[in-house]
mmCIF file of C-alpha atoms in Angstrom:
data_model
loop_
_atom_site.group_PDB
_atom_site.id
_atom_site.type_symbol
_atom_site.label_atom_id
_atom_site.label_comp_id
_atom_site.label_asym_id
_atom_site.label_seq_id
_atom_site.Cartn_x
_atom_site.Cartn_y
_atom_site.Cartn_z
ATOM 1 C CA UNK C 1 -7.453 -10.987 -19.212
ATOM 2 C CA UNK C 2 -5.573 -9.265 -16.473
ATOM 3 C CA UNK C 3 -6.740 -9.888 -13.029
ATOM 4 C CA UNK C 4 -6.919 -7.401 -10.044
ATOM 5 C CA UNK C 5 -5.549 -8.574 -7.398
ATOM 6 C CA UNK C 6 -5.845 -4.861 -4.844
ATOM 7 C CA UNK C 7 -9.649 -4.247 -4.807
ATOM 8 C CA UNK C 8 -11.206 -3.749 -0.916
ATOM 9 C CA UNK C 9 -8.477 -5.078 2.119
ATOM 10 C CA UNK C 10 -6.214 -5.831 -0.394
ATOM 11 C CA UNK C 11 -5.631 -1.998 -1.437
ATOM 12 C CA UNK C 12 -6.173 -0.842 2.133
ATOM 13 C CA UNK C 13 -2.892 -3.138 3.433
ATOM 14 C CA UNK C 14 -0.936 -2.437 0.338
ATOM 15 C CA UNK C 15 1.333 0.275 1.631
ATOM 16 C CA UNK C 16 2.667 -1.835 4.441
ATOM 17 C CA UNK C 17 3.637 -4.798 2.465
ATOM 18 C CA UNK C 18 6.741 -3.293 -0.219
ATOM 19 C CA UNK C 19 8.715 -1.652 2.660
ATOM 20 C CA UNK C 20 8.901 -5.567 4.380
ATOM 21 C CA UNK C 21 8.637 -7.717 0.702
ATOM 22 C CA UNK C 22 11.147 -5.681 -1.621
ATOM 23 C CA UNK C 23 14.861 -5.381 -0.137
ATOM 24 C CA UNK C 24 15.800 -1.705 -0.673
ATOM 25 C CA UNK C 25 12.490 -0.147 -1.227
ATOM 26 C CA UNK C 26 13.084 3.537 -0.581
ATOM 27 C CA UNK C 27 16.605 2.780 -2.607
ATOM 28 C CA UNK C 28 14.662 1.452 -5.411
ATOM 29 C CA UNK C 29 13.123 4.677 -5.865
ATOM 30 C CA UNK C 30 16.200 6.754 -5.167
ATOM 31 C CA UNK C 31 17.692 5.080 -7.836
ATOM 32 C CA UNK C 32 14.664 5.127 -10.393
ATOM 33 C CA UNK C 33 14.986 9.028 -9.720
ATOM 34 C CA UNK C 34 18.916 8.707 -10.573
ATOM 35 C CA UNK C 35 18.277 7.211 -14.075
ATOM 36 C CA UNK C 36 15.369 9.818 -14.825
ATOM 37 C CA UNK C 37 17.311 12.234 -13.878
ATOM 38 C CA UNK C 38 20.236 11.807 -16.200
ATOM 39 C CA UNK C 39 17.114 12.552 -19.324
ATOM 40 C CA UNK C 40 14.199 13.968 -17.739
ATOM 41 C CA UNK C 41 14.163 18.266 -17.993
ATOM 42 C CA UNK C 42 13.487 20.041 -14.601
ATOM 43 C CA UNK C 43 9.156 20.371 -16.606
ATOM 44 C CA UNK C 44 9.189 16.905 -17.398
ATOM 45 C CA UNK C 45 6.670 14.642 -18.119
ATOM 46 C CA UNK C 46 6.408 10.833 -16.291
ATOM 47 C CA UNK C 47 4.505 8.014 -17.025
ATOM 48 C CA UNK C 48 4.008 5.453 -13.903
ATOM 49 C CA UNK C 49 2.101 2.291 -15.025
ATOM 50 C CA UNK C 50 0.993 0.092 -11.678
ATOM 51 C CA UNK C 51 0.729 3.716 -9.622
ATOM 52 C CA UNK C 52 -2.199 2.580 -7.618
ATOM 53 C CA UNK C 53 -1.342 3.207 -3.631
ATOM 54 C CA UNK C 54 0.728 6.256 -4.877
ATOM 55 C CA UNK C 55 4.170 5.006 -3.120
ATOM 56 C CA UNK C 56 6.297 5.777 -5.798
ATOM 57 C CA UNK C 57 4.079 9.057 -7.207
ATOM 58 C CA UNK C 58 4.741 10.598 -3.895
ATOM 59 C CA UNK C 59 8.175 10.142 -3.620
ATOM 60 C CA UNK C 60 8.854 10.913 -7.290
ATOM 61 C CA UNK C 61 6.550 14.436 -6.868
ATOM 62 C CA UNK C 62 8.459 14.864 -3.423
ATOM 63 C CA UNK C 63 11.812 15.034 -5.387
ATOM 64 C CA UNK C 64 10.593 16.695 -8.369
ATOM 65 C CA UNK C 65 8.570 19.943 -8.151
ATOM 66 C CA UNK C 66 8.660 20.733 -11.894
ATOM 67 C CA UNK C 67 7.739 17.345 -12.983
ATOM 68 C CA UNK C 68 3.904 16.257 -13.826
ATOM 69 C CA UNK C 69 3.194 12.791 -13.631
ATOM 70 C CA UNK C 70 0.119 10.624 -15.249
ATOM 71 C CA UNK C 71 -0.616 7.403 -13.244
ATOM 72 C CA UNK C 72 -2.360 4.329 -14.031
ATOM 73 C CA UNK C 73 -3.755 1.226 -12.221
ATOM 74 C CA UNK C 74 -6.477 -1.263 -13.095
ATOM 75 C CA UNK C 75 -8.177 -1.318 -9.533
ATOM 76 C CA UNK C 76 -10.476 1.685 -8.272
ATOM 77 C CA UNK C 77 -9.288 1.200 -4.526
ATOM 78 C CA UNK C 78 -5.632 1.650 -5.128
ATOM 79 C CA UNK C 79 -6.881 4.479 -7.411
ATOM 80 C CA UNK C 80 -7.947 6.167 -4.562
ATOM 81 C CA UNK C 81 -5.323 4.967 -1.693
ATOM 82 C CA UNK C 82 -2.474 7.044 -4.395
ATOM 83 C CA UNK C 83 -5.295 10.202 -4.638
ATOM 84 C CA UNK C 84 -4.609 9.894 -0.581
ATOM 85 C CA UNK C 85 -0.899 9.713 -0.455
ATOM 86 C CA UNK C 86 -0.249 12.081 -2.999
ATOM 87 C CA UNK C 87 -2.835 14.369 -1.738
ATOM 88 C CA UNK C 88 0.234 17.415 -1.541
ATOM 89 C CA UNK C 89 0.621 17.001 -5.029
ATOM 90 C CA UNK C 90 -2.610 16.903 -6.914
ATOM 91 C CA UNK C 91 -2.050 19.724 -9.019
ATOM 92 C CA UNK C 92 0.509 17.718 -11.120
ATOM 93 C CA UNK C 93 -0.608 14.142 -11.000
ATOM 94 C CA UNK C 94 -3.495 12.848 -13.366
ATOM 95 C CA UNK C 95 -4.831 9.458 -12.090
ATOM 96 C CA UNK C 96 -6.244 6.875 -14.640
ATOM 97 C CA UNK C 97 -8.551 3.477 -14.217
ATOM 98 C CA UNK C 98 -7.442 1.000 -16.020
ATOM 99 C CA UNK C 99 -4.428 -0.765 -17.905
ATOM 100 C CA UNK C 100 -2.279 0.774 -19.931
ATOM 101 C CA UNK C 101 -4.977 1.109 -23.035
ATOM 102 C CA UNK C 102 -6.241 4.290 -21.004
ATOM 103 C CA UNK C 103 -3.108 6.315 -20.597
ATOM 104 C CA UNK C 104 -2.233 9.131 -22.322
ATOM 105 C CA UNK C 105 -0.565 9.289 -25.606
ATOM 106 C CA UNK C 106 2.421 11.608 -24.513
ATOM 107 C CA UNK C 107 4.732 11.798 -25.498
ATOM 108 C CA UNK C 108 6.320 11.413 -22.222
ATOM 109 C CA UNK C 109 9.935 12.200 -21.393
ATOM 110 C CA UNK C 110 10.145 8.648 -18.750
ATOM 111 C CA UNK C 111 7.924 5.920 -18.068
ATOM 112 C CA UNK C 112 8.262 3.973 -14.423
ATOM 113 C CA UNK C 113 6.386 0.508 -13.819
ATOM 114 C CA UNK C 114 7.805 -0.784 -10.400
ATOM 115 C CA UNK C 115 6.546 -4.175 -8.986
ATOM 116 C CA UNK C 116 3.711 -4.486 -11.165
ATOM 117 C CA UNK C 117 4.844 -6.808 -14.691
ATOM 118 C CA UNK C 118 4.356 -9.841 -12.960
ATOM 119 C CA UNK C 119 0.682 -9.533 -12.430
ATOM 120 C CA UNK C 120 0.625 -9.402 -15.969
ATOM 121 C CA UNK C 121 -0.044 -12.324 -17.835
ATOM 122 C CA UNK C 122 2.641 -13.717 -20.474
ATOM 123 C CA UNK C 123 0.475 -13.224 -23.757
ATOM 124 C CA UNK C 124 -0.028 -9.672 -22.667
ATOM 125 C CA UNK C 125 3.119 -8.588 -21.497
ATOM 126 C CA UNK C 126 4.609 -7.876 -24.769
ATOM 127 C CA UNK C 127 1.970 -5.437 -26.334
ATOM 128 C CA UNK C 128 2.067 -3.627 -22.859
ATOM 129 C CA UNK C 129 5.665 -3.051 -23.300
ATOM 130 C CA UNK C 130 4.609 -1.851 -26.804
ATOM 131 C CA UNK C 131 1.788 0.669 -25.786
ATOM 132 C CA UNK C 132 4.693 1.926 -23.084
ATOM 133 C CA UNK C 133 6.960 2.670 -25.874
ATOM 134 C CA UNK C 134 4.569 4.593 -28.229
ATOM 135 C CA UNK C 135 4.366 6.734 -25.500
ATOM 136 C CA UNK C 136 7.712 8.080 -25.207
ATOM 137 C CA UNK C 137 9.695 10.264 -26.125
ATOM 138 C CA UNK C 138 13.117 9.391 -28.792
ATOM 139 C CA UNK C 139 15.695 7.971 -26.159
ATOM 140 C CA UNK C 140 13.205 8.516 -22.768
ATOM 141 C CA UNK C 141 13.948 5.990 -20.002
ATOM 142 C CA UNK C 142 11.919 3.086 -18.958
ATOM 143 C CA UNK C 143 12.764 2.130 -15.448
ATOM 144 C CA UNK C 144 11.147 -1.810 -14.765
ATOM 145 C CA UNK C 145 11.498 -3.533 -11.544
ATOM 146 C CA UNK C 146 9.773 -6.279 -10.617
ATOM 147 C CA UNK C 147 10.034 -10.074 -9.662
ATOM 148 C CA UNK C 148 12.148 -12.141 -11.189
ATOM 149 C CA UNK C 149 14.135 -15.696 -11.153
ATOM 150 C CA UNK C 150 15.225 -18.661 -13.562
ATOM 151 C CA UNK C 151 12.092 -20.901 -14.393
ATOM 152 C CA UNK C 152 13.630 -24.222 -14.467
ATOM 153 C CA UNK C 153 13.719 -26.730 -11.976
ATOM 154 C CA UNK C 154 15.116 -26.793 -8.628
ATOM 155 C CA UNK C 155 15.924 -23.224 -9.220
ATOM 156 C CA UNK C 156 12.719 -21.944 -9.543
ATOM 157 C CA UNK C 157 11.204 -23.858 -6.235
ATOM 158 C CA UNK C 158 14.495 -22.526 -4.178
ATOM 159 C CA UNK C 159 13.849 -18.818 -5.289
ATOM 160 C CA UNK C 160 9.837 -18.884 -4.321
ATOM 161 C CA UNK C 161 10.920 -20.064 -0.923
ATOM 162 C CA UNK C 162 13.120 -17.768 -0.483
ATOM 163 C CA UNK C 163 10.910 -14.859 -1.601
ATOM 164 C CA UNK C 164 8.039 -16.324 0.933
ATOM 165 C CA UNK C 165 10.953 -16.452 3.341
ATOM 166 C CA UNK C 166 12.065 -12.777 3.176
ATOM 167 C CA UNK C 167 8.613 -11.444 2.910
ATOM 168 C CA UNK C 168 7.150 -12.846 5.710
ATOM 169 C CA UNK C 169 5.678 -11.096 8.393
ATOM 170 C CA UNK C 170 6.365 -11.839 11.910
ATOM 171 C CA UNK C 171 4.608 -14.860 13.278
ATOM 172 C CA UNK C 172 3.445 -15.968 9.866
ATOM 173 C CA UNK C 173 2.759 -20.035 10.424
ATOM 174 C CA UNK C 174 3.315 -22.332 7.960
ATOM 175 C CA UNK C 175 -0.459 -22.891 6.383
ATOM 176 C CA UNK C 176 0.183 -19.240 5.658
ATOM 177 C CA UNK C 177 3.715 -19.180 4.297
ATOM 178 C CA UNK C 178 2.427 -22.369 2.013
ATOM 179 C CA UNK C 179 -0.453 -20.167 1.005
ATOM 180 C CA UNK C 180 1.924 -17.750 -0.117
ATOM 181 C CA UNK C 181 3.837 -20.257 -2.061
ATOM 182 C CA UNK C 182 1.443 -21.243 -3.938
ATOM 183 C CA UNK C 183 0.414 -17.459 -4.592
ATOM 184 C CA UNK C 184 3.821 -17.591 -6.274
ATOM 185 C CA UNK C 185 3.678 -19.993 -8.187
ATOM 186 C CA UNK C 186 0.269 -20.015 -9.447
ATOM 187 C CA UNK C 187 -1.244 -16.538 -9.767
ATOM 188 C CA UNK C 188 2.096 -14.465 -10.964
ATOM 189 C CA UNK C 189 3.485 -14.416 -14.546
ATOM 190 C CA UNK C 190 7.512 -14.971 -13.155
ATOM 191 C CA UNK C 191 10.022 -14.881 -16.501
ATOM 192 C CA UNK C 192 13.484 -15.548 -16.408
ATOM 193 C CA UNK C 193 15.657 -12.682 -16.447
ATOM 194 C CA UNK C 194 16.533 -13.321 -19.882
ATOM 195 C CA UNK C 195 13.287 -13.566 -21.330
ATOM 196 C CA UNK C 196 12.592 -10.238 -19.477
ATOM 197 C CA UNK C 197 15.180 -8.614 -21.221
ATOM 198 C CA UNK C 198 14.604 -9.964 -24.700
ATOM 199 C CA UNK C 199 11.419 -8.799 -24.293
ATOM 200 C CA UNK C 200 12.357 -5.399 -23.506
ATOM 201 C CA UNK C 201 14.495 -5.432 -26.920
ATOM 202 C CA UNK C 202 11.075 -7.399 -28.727
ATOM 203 C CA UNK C 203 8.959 -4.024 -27.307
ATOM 204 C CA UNK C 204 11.522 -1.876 -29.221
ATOM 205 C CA UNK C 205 13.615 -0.136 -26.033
ATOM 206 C CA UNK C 206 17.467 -0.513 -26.561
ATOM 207 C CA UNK C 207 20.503 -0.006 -24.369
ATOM 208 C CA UNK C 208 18.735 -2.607 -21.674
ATOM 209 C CA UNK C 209 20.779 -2.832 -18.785
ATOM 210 C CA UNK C 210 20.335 -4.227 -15.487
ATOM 211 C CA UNK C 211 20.200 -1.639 -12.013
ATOM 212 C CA UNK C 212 18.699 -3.281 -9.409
ATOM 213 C CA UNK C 213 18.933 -6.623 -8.193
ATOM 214 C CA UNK C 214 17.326 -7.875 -4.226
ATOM 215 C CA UNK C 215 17.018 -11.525 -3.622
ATOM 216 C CA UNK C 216 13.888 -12.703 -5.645
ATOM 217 C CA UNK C 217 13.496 -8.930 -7.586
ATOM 218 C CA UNK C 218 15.118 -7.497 -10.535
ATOM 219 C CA UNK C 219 15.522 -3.739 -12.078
ATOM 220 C CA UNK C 220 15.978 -2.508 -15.657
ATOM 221 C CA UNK C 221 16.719 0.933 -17.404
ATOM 222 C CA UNK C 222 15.938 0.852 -21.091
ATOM 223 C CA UNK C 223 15.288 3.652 -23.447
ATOM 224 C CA UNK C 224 12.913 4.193 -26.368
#
């Protein structure tokens, strides 16, 4: 059962928090568009699973005036925080409550899911990939990014340090950078970046490749 972790404060202090946790934000979306780009048509249709807070919707719809987009997120408050920042653009983006059972069937021509797999847990990961790809066109990009780091031992420990380490805000003490460990460690479903691709290939996307890479994150471009 998938948890939500952005209901109330949570959703209302999202939007500050990828700008300072995810090295290269805005360029993480820059080069999401790129890869579209290279298959989407100037009407295209775009799939964003974990759109909630609408940071990626808006500057997707910013770049791309012909494009429609449908988004989905699990939790009602970042439902509404992306209604808010998309607000310019609400003639082309359909918003949808709830995991990726609810979305459309397509087909779409891309599907984006940025910093959102690891809240998923392991035993559902797989069939989400699956419902993604059902939904997509022959060939249509899936653009992933999200956390990732080998799972064995000491590796694993040194790279959830150093994701506390680069997220942290200014002033954070040490009760709360250990509370953030242990966020880490415990409440996210972290794979190695082998299992993540294999999994990809195990969904049925081919031609996985790796685009993005900042300190504890990792991107991939795959295509139905």
């Amino acid at each position: 059962m998938q948890t939500n972790y952005f209901a109330g404060p949570a959703a209302r202090a999202y939007a500050e928090r990828p700008p300072r946790q995810v090295p290269g934000f805005a360029s993480l979306h820059r080069m999401a568009m790129l890869l579209m780009n290279e298959r989407v048509p100037a009407d295209g249709r775009v799939l964003v699973l974990g759109a909630g807070g609408g940071l990626e919707l808006k500057a997707f719809a910013e770049a791309q005036p012909g494009w429609t987009f449908d988004g989905v997120d699990p939790s009602a408050d970042m439902i509404r925080l992306a209604e808010h920042m998309t607000e310019p653009h609400a003639e082309r983006i359909r918003l949808h409550e709830g995991y990726i059972g609810v979305a459309p069937e397509g087909p779409f021509d891309a599907a984006v899911c940025l910093l959102t797999l690891h809240f998923v847990p392991r035993e559902e990961r797989l069939e989400t990939l699956r419902q993604v790809r059902r939904r997509l066109r022959p060939d249509a990009p899936f653009i992933v990014a999200h956390i990732s780091f080998p799972q064995t031992e000491p590796e694993r420990s040194l790279w959830i340090a150093r994701h506390v380490a680069y997220g942290a805000a200014e002033g954070m003490d040490a009760a709360s950078r250990e509370s953030a460990r242990q966020a880490i460690a415990t409440r996210l479903t972290i794979l190695d970046p082998q299992e993540e691709e294999a999994m990809l290939r195990e969904a049925g996307f081919s031609g996985v490749s790796l685009f993005y890479a900042g300190l504890s994150f990792r991107g991939w471009v795959a295509y139905a």
